[in-house]
Coordinates of C-alpha atoms in Angstrom, one line a residue:
X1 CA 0.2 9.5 -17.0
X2 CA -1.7 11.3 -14.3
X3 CA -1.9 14.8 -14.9
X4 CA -4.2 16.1 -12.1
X5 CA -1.5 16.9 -9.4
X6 CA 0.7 19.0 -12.1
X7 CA 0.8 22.7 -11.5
X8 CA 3.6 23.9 -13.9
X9 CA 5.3 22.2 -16.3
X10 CA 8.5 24.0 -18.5
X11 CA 9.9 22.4 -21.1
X12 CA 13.0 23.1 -23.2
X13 CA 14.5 21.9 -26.3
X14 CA 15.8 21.8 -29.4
X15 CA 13.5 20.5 -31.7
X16 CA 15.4 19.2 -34.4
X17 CA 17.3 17.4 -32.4
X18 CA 17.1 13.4 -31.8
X19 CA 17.6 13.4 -28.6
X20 CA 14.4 15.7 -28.0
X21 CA 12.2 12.7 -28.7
X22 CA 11.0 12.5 -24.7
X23 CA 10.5 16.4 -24.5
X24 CA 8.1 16.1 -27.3
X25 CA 6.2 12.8 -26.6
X26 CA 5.5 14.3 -22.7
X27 CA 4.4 17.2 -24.2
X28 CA 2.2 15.0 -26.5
X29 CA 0.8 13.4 -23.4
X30 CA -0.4 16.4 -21.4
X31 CA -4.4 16.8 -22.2
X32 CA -5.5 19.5 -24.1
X33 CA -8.1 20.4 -21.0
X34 CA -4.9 20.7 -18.8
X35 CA -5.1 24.5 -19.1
X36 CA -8.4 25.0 -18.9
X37 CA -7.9 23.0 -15.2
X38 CA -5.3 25.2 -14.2
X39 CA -1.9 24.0 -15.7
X40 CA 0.7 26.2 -16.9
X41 CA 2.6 25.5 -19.8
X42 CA 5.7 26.9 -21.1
X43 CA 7.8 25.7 -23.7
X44 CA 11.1 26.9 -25.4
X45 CA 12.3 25.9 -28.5
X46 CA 16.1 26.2 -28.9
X47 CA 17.6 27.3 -32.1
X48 CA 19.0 24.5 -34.3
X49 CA 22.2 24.7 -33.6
X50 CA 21.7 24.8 -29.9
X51 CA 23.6 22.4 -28.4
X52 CA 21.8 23.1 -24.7
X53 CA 20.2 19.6 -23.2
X54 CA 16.5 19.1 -23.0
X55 CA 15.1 19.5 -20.0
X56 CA 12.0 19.1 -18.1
X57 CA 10.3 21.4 -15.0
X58 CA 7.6 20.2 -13.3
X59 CA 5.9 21.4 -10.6
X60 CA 3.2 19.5 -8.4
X61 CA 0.2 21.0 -6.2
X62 CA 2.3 19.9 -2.8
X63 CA 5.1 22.0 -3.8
X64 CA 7.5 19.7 -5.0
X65 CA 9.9 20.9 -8.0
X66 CA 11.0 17.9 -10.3
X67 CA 14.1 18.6 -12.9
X68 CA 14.9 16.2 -15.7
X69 CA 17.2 16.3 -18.1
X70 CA 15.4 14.2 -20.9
X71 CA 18.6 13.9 -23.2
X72 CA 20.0 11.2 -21.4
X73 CA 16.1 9.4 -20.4
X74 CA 13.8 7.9 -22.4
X75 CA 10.1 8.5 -22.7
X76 CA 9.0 5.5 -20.0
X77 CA 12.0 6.5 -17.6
X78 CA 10.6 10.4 -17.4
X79 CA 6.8 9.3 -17.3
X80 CA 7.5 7.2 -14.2
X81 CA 9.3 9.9 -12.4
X82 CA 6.1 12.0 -12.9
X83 CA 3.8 9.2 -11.8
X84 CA 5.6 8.1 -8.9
X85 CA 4.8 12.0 -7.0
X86 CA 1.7 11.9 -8.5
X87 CA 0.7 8.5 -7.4
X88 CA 1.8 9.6 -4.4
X89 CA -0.7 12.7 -3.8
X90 CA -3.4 10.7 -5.3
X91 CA -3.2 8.1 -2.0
X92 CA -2.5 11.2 0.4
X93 CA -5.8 12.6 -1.1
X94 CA -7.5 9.1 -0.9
X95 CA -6.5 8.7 2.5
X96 CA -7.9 12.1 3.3
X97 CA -11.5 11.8 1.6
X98 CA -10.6 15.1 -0.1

C-alpha cells in the first residue's frame, strides 16, 4: 500500500466486532514511521455494543477526502481504493520531476 501521499487518516470501529477485520488490518498496514513523516492518526474504538459501521477517513496531500465504510468491503477492496489516488499523485509527481 503506498502510504506517502496520505495526510490524515481516521478510523472508527468497534473492535470486537467481525466485521472490523479491514479497519484493523489497514491500520496494521500503515508504517510505524508514518508519523514521524507527517501522518496523522486517529482512531476510535466504539463500545462493544456499538452497533455504528466501521468507517474509514482518509485524507491525501492534493486534498482529496476519501470515506469508506469498511463493514460492507473487504481488506483488498479498501486497499485499492487508497492505491488508486495514491498511484495517481505518484505519476503527477513523476511527471513533474518533483
Amino acid at each position: 500500500m503506498i502510504t506517502r501521499f496520505l495526510t490524515d487518516v481516521r478510523v472508527k470501529f468497534n473492535p470486537f466486532s467481525p466485521r472490523a477485520k479491514p479497519a484493523r488490518l489497514f491500520l496494521s498496514l500503515i508504517p510505524p514511521n508514518a508519523r514521524a513523516d507527517g501522518m496523522k492518526v486517529e482512531t476510535k474504538m466504539l463500545p462493544r455494543t456499538s452497533t455504528e459501521p466501521a468507517t474509514l477517513d482518509v485524507k491525501f496531500k492534493d486534498g482529496k477526502e476519501l470515506k469508506l465504510e469498511l463493514d460492507k468491503m473487504r481488506i483488498p477492496e479498501v486497499m485499492e481504493e487508497v492505491d488508486r489516488h495514491s498511484r495517481m499523485l505518484a505519476r503527477k509527481e513523476e511527471l513533474t520531476g518533483n
